[in-house]
Coordinates of C-alpha atoms and ligand atoms in Angstrom, one line a residue:
M1 CA -0.2 0.1 0.2
N2 CA 1.3 3.3 -0.9
Y3 CA 0.4 6.3 1.6
S4 CA 0.3 9.8 0.7
C5 CA 0.9 12.1 3.4
T6 CA -0.3 15.7 4.3
T7 CA 2.7 18.3 3.7
Y8 CA 4.5 18.5 7.0
E9 CA 7.6 20.0 8.3
L10 CA 9.6 20.7 11.4
A11 CA 9.1 23.9 13.4
C12 CA 10.1 25.5 16.5
N13 CA 7.6 25.3 18.9
K14 CA 9.1 28.6 20.4
C15 CA 9.7 31.0 17.8
G16 CA 7.9 28.9 14.8
K17 CA 10.9 28.8 12.4
R18 CA 10.3 26.1 10.0
Y19 CA 13.3 23.7 9.1
G20 CA 12.0 21.8 6.4
N21 CA 12.4 17.9 7.1
Q22 CA 16.0 16.7 8.4
P23 CA 17.1 14.9 11.2
L24 CA 16.7 17.5 14.1
S25 CA 15.4 18.2 17.4
A26 CA 16.1 21.4 18.5
C27 CA 15.9 24.7 17.2
P28 CA 19.3 25.9 16.6
D29 CA 18.1 29.8 17.6
C30 CA 16.4 28.9 20.7
L31 CA 17.0 25.4 21.6
A32 CA 13.2 24.9 22.0
P33 CA 11.9 21.6 20.4
L34 CA 11.1 21.3 16.9
E35 CA 7.4 19.6 16.1
V36 CA 6.1 18.4 13.0
V37 CA 3.2 20.5 11.3
Y38 CA 1.2 19.7 8.6
D39 CA -0.6 21.6 6.1
L40 CA -4.1 20.5 7.9
L41 CA -6.2 22.3 5.9
S42 CA -5.4 20.4 2.4
A43 CA -6.6 16.9 4.4
R44 CA -10.1 18.4 4.8
G45 CA -12.4 16.8 2.7
V46 CA -9.9 14.0 1.9
F47 CA -8.8 12.4 5.1
T48 CA -12.6 11.6 6.1
R49 CA -14.3 8.5 8.1
D50 CA -14.8 6.5 5.2
S51 CA -11.2 7.2 3.7
I52 CA -10.1 5.8 7.1
A53 CA -12.1 3.3 7.0
R54 CA -11.1 1.4 3.9
G55 CA -7.5 1.8 5.2
P56 CA -5.3 -1.0 6.7
A57 CA -6.1 -1.8 10.2
S58 CA -3.2 -0.1 11.8
I59 CA -1.9 3.0 12.1
W60 CA -1.0 3.2 8.2
R61 CA -5.2 4.0 8.1
Y62 CA -4.1 7.6 9.4
A63 CA -0.9 8.0 7.2
R64 CA -2.4 11.4 5.7
L65 CA -1.9 13.0 9.0
L66 CA 1.5 11.4 9.9
P67 CA 5.1 12.3 9.1
V68 CA 5.8 9.7 6.4
P69 CA 8.0 10.6 3.0
E70 CA 6.0 10.7 -0.2
G71 CA 5.9 7.2 -1.9
F72 CA 6.6 5.3 1.8
Q73 CA 5.3 1.9 2.2
S74 CA 4.6 -0.5 4.6
D75 CA 2.6 -3.6 5.4
L76 CA 3.3 -3.6 8.9
P77 CA 0.5 -3.9 11.1
V78 CA 1.2 -2.0 13.8
G79 CA -1.3 -0.5 16.4
F80 CA -5.0 -0.8 15.9
T81 CA -5.2 -2.4 19.0
P82 CA -8.5 -3.1 20.9
L83 CA -10.5 -0.8 22.5
I84 CA -12.4 -2.7 25.4
R85 CA -15.4 -1.6 27.5
T86 CA -14.4 -3.1 30.8
N87 CA -17.3 -4.9 32.5
R88 CA -15.6 -6.4 36.0
L89 CA -13.0 -3.7 36.5
G90 CA -15.6 -0.9 35.8
A91 CA -17.7 -2.7 38.3
R92 CA -14.9 -2.6 40.9
L93 CA -13.9 1.1 40.5
G94 CA -17.4 2.2 40.2
A95 CA -17.1 2.8 37.0
S96 CA -20.3 2.5 34.4
N97 CA -18.2 3.9 31.0
L98 CA -14.8 3.1 31.4
Y99 CA -12.5 1.2 28.8
V100 CA -9.2 -0.1 28.5
K101 CA -6.9 0.8 25.0
N102 CA -4.7 -2.1 25.1
D103 CA -1.3 -1.6 23.7
A104 CA -0.2 -4.6 25.5
V105 CA -1.1 -6.5 22.5
C106 CA 0.7 -4.1 19.8
F107 CA 2.4 -5.2 17.1
P108 CA 5.2 -6.3 17.0
T109 CA 6.6 -5.9 20.3
L110 CA 3.6 -5.6 22.9
S111 CA 4.0 -1.8 23.7
S112 CA 3.2 1.6 22.6
K113 CA 6.6 1.9 21.7
D114 CA 5.7 0.3 17.9
R115 CA 3.9 3.4 17.0
V116 CA 6.4 6.0 17.7
V117 CA 9.3 3.5 16.0
A118 CA 7.1 3.0 12.9
I119 CA 7.2 6.4 12.1
A120 CA 10.7 7.4 13.2
L121 CA 12.5 4.4 11.0
A122 CA 10.4 5.5 8.2
N123 CA 12.1 8.8 8.3
A124 CA 15.2 7.3 9.1
Q125 CA 15.1 5.2 5.8
K126 CA 14.4 8.5 3.9
F127 CA 17.3 10.7 5.5
G128 CA 19.8 7.5 4.5
F129 CA 20.5 6.4 7.8
D130 CA 21.9 2.9 8.1
T131 CA 22.0 2.5 11.5
V132 CA 19.6 3.6 14.1
G133 CA 19.4 3.4 17.6
C134 CA 17.8 4.8 20.6
S135 CA 18.1 5.4 24.5
S136 CA 15.5 3.4 25.9
T137 CA 14.0 2.3 29.4
G138 CA 12.9 -0.9 27.9
N139 CA 10.0 -0.8 25.1
L140 CA 11.7 1.2 23.1
A141 CA 14.9 -0.8 22.9
N142 CA 12.4 -3.9 21.8
A143 CA 10.7 -1.7 19.2
V144 CA 13.7 -0.3 17.5
A145 CA 15.7 -3.5 17.5
A146 CA 12.6 -5.9 16.0
Q147 CA 11.7 -3.1 13.2
A148 CA 15.2 -2.4 12.4
A149 CA 15.6 -6.2 11.9
R150 CA 12.6 -6.2 9.7
L151 CA 13.8 -3.2 7.2
G152 CA 17.8 -4.8 7.5
L153 CA 18.8 -1.4 9.5
K154 CA 21.5 -2.0 12.1
A155 CA 20.5 -1.0 15.6
C156 CA 22.5 0.4 18.4
I157 CA 20.7 0.6 21.6
L158 CA 21.5 1.9 25.3
V159 CA 19.9 1.1 28.1
P160 CA 20.3 1.7 31.8
T161 CA 21.7 -1.3 33.9
D162 CA 18.3 -2.1 35.6
V163 CA 16.3 -2.5 32.8
E164 CA 14.2 -6.2 33.1
P165 CA 15.7 -9.4 32.2
A166 CA 13.0 -10.2 29.3
K167 CA 13.5 -6.6 27.8
I168 CA 17.0 -7.4 27.1
L169 CA 16.3 -10.9 25.8
N170 CA 13.8 -9.1 23.8
T171 CA 16.1 -6.5 22.3
L172 CA 19.1 -8.7 21.6
V173 CA 16.9 -11.7 20.1
Y174 CA 16.3 -9.2 16.9
G175 CA 20.6 -9.0 16.3
A176 CA 20.7 -5.3 18.0
R177 CA 23.3 -4.2 19.6
L178 CA 22.6 -3.1 23.3
I179 CA 24.9 -1.6 25.7
R180 CA 24.4 -1.2 29.2
I181 CA 25.4 2.2 30.7
D182 CA 25.7 2.2 34.2
G183 CA 24.0 5.0 35.3
N184 CA 19.8 5.9 35.3
Y185 CA 18.0 7.0 32.3
D186 CA 18.8 10.8 32.6
H187 CA 22.8 9.9 31.7
V188 CA 21.8 7.5 29.1
S189 CA 19.8 10.2 27.3
R190 CA 22.4 12.6 27.8
L191 CA 25.1 10.1 26.2
S192 CA 22.8 9.3 23.4
G193 CA 22.4 12.9 22.4
L194 CA 26.5 13.1 22.2
I195 CA 26.6 9.7 20.1
A196 CA 24.1 10.8 17.8
E197 CA 26.1 13.9 17.1
E198 CA 29.4 12.1 16.8
Y199 CA 27.9 9.1 14.9
T200 CA 26.2 9.8 11.6
W201 CA 22.9 7.2 13.1
G202 CA 19.5 7.9 13.2
F203 CA 18.7 8.2 16.9
V204 CA 15.0 7.7 17.0
N205 CA 14.4 9.9 20.1
V206 CA 17.5 12.1 19.6
N207 CA 17.8 13.4 16.1
L208 CA 14.3 12.1 14.7
R209 CA 12.2 12.6 18.0
P210 CA 9.7 15.4 16.1
Y211 CA 8.8 12.6 13.7
Y212 CA 8.8 9.7 16.4
A213 CA 6.6 11.7 19.0
E214 CA 3.9 12.0 16.4
G215 CA 3.7 8.1 15.9
S216 CA 1.5 8.6 19.5
K217 CA -0.9 10.6 18.0
T218 CA -2.3 7.2 16.6
I219 CA -3.6 6.1 19.9
G220 CA -6.0 9.2 20.2
Y221 CA -7.4 8.8 16.3
E222 CA -7.7 4.9 17.3
I223 CA -9.7 5.7 20.5
A224 CA -12.0 8.1 18.7
E225 CA -12.3 6.1 15.9
Q226 CA -13.1 3.1 18.1
L227 CA -15.7 4.8 20.5
G228 CA -17.5 5.5 16.8
W229 CA -16.1 9.1 16.2
R230 CA -16.5 10.5 19.7
L231 CA -14.1 11.7 22.2
P232 CA -13.7 10.4 25.5
D233 CA -14.7 12.5 28.7
N234 CA -11.4 11.2 30.2
V235 CA -8.0 9.7 29.2
V236 CA -5.6 8.5 31.7
V237 CA -2.3 7.8 30.5
P238 CA 1.1 6.6 32.0
M239 CA 3.6 9.4 31.9
A240 CA 7.9 8.7 31.5
G241 CA 9.1 11.4 29.2
G242 CA 6.0 13.1 29.1
S243 CA 5.3 12.7 25.6
L244 CA 2.6 10.7 24.8
I245 CA -0.3 12.3 26.8
G246 CA 0.6 15.2 24.5
K247 CA 0.1 13.7 21.4
I248 CA -3.0 11.8 22.4
R249 CA -4.7 15.3 23.1
K250 CA -3.1 16.4 19.5
G251 CA -4.5 13.7 17.9
F252 CA -7.9 14.8 19.6
N253 CA -7.7 18.3 18.4
E254 CA -6.6 17.6 15.0
L255 CA -9.8 15.5 14.5
I256 CA -11.7 18.2 16.2
F257 CA -10.4 20.6 13.4
L258 CA -11.0 18.6 10.6
G259 CA -14.5 17.7 11.8
L260 CA -14.3 14.0 12.3
V261 CA -15.5 14.5 15.6
K262 CA -17.5 17.0 17.1
K263 CA -15.9 19.1 19.6
P264 CA -17.1 18.6 23.0
A265 CA -18.9 20.6 25.3
R266 CA -15.9 20.8 27.6
P267 CA -12.5 19.7 26.7
V268 CA -11.2 16.0 27.1
R269 CA -9.3 16.0 30.4
F270 CA -6.2 14.4 30.7
F271 CA -5.1 12.4 33.8
G272 CA -1.3 11.4 33.9
A273 CA 0.3 8.1 35.9
Q274 CA 3.4 8.1 37.6
A275 CA 4.8 5.7 40.3
T276 CA 5.4 7.8 43.3
G277 CA 9.3 6.4 43.3
C278 CA 9.6 8.6 40.2
S279 CA 7.1 11.2 40.0
P280 CA 8.1 14.5 39.2
I281 CA 5.3 15.5 36.7
S282 CA 2.6 14.3 39.0
V283 CA 4.6 16.2 41.6
A284 CA 4.5 19.7 39.8
V285 CA 1.2 18.6 38.8
K286 CA -0.5 18.5 42.3
E287 CA 1.5 22.0 43.2
G288 CA 0.0 23.4 40.1
R289 CA 3.3 24.6 38.6
D290 CA 4.9 23.1 35.6
A291 CA 8.5 23.4 36.7
I292 CA 10.1 19.8 36.9
V293 CA 12.0 19.3 39.9
P294 CA 14.1 16.2 38.7
Q295 CA 14.1 12.8 41.1
Q296 CA 16.3 10.1 41.3
P297 CA 13.9 7.2 40.0
N298 CA 13.4 4.4 42.6
T299 CA 10.7 1.9 41.2
I300 CA 9.7 -1.0 39.6
A301 CA 8.1 0.8 36.9
R302 CA 11.4 0.7 35.4
S303 CA 9.5 1.6 31.7
L304 CA 8.4 4.8 33.5
A305 CA 11.8 5.6 35.3
I306 CA 12.7 9.1 33.7
G307 CA 13.8 11.3 36.5
N308 CA 14.2 14.5 34.4
P309 CA 11.5 14.3 31.8
S310 CA 11.8 16.3 29.0
D311 CA 8.4 17.1 27.9
G312 CA 7.0 17.0 31.6
P313 CA 6.7 21.0 31.8
A314 CA 4.4 20.4 28.7
A315 CA 2.5 17.5 30.0
A316 CA 1.8 19.4 33.4
R317 CA 0.9 22.4 31.4
M318 CA -2.0 20.3 29.3
I319 CA -3.4 18.5 32.2
L320 CA -3.9 21.4 34.2
A321 CA -5.3 23.7 31.4
D322 CA -8.0 21.1 30.6
G323 CA -9.0 20.5 34.1
G324 CA -7.6 16.9 34.7
W325 CA -5.2 15.7 37.4
A326 CA -1.8 13.2 38.0
E327 CA -1.3 11.0 40.4
D328 CA 1.4 8.6 41.7
V329 CA 0.9 4.9 43.3
S330 CA 3.5 2.7 45.2
D331 CA 5.2 -0.1 44.0
V332 CA 2.8 -2.3 46.2
E333 CA 0.2 -0.5 44.5
I334 CA 1.3 -1.1 41.1
V335 CA 1.5 -4.7 41.8
S336 CA -2.2 -4.6 43.1
G337 CA -2.7 -2.9 39.8
I338 CA -1.3 -5.7 37.6
Q339 CA -3.1 -8.1 39.2
E340 CA -6.4 -6.2 39.6
L341 CA -6.7 -5.8 35.6
A342 CA -5.8 -9.2 34.9
E343 CA -7.8 -10.6 37.3
T344 CA -11.0 -8.6 36.0
E345 CA -10.7 -7.7 32.2
G346 CA -7.6 -11.0 31.8
I347 CA -5.3 -8.6 30.4
F348 CA -2.0 -8.8 31.5
T349 CA 0.3 -5.8 31.5
E350 CA 3.7 -4.4 32.7
T351 CA 4.5 -2.5 35.7
A352 CA 3.4 0.7 34.0
G353 CA -0.4 -0.6 33.0
G354 CA 0.0 -1.5 37.2
V355 CA 0.6 2.3 37.6
T356 CA -2.3 3.4 35.3
T357 CA -4.7 0.9 36.8
A358 CA -4.0 1.5 40.5
V359 CA -3.8 5.8 39.6
T360 CA -7.2 5.2 37.8
A361 CA -8.8 3.4 40.8
R362 CA -7.3 6.4 43.1
L363 CA -9.3 8.6 40.8
Y364 CA -12.5 7.1 41.2
A365 CA -12.1 6.7 45.0
D366 CA -11.3 10.5 45.1
G367 CA -14.2 11.4 42.9
R368 CA -11.8 13.0 40.3
I369 CA -13.6 10.9 38.1
A370 CA -17.2 11.1 37.8
Q371 CA -18.7 7.3 37.6
D372 CA -20.9 7.6 34.7
Q373 CA -18.4 9.8 32.5
T374 CA -16.6 7.8 29.3
T375 CA -13.2 7.1 30.3
V376 CA -10.2 5.5 28.8
I377 CA -7.1 4.0 30.4
C378 CA -4.0 3.2 28.3
I379 CA -2.2 0.0 29.0
T380 CA 0.6 0.8 27.0
G381 CA 3.0 -3.0 27.8
N382 CA 2.7 -6.3 28.2
G383 CA 3.4 -8.1 31.6
L384 CA 5.3 -10.8 30.1
K385 CA 8.1 -8.4 29.8
T386 CA 8.1 -7.4 33.9
T387 CA 7.3 -10.9 35.4
D388 CA 9.8 -10.0 37.9
A389 CA 7.9 -7.4 39.5
L390 CA 5.7 -10.4 40.5
A391 CA 8.5 -12.7 41.6
G392 CA 7.3 -14.8 44.7
R393 CA 3.5 -13.8 44.5
F394 CA 2.2 -17.0 43.1
D395 CA 5.1 -19.8 44.7
H396 CA 2.7 -20.8 47.2
L397 CA 0.1 -22.0 44.5
D398 CA 2.5 -23.5 42.1
A399 CA 5.1 -25.4 44.4
R400 CA 4.1 -28.9 44.1
A401 CA 2.6 -31.5 42.0
I402 CA 0.0 -34.1 42.6
R403 CA -0.3 -37.9 41.6
P404 CA -2.7 -38.2 38.7
S405 CA -5.7 -39.6 40.5
L406 CA -8.9 -38.2 41.2
A407 CA -8.5 -39.0 44.9
D408 CA -5.9 -36.5 44.9
F409 CA -7.3 -34.1 42.9
D410 CA -10.1 -34.2 45.1
A411 CA -8.2 -33.9 48.2
Y412 CA -5.7 -30.9 46.7
L413 CA -9.1 -29.0 45.8
R414 CA -10.2 -29.1 49.2
T415 CA -6.8 -28.0 50.6
L416 CA -7.0 -25.0 47.7
D417 CA -10.1 -24.2 49.5
G418 CA -9.3 -24.4 53.0
T419 CA -11.6 -27.0 53.6
A420 CA -8.9 -29.8 54.2
E421 CA -5.2 -30.1 55.7
P422 CA -3.0 -30.2 52.9
K423 CA -1.8 -33.9 52.5
L424 CA 0.3 -33.9 49.4
V425 CA 3.0 -35.5 47.8
A426 CA 5.7 -33.5 46.2
A427 CA 6.6 -34.5 43.0
E428 CA 10.3 -35.2 43.8
E429 CA 9.2 -37.7 46.7
R430 CA 7.2 -39.8 44.7
Ligands
PLP1 C1 7.8 4.8 26.8 C2 6.4 4.4 27.6 C3 5.4 5.4 28.0 C4 4.5 6.8 28.0 O1 6.3 7.6 27.7 P1 6.4 8.9 27.4 O2 8.1 9.2 27.8 O3 5.6 9.7 28.4 O4 5.7 9.5 26.1 C5 4.0 4.6 28.5 N1 4.1 3.4 28.9 C6 5.1 2.5 28.2 C7 4.9 1.0 28.8 C8 6.2 3.0 28.1 O5 7.2 2.5 27.4
ZN2 ZN1 13.3 28.4 17.7

């Protein structure tokens, strides 16, 4: 499939100067971040509900509003993940219109990062890079490694020392070069900035960042389309560097501008979710300011552990401007959140999703979200990647095997139900 995109180019989000299209993330004049701007008017009447519905079941159905080069083609079915109306989770939280946007099953590497990487690599190819890279707290590493492999690009990936083993393996298996940096994400990020300058590589979240970031808009487009072309009242979004939350909003606003959804009477409210052990953005929101005080991350939610989030000030501003809020939860609550989503909706999310679920529970409990409002929570990663967060939780349940007899089964069931004393034979004693 061949996509034609609306004209786009980089612009400084402070002075407005235009930079065409090139691997560049900050305005050389004022050092402010660059953003992709579009000729949105030209998409009017062309980018319609019908034209979108005729597209593939992936982010490429929205290619016209994504920065993909002229003539770009992809058959990779990234995104278009399920939006599920919760049943039992909603009941437990006292919510009657609660939905889960489930990027735990995003193709190909089971996190929202597949979306941003697809857009970044489309541009990396156009710019002629033969090596791509990133600094990552884990999921981005997986996404870059997998998609680079399919495109035949070399990948060089930098991660902090404490990234989960499954995320390391999920990077190496694709043949990527992975380099662990003795430090936290902020050290890794600074180093990757220097590397991208020194080597002529396409770093998806450094010199390709403006393109990369746009990929997150697709979550906003999908939520609106999957709700039957209307916007929710509230969205709960996990925050690391603070980029995703703002891009979902940008996606909504573009749909309003193009008349694809009705402008809601009240702006959609955004709720940011962080772990208390790394909560620079939620702290700022709670104090009603946009200045970020950097933190030393200390949480099991490693994918969100960015102590000095570059898009933090913007995230705090937009949350406050629209009447939203931010919350943060402890590691114990994160694990409970993972279990709660799994037990009620059959969705196994990683620690970041535990954060989002637990924060959502708090928001309902505190009355910040009303019961009947349409609320979408963004589950951004898969639980199979952070099983270490649940280490030991189920040991008492799977430690033993029983003999293959109905009598032993009956007896065992009664011990599980607490109606009999355990009389088990450990497999190794047989
Ligand atoms: C990267 C990531 C996010 C969002 O990160 P931002 O830096 O705020 O855009 C959310 N959840 C998971 C699992 C992630 O890996
Ligand atoms: Zn500028």
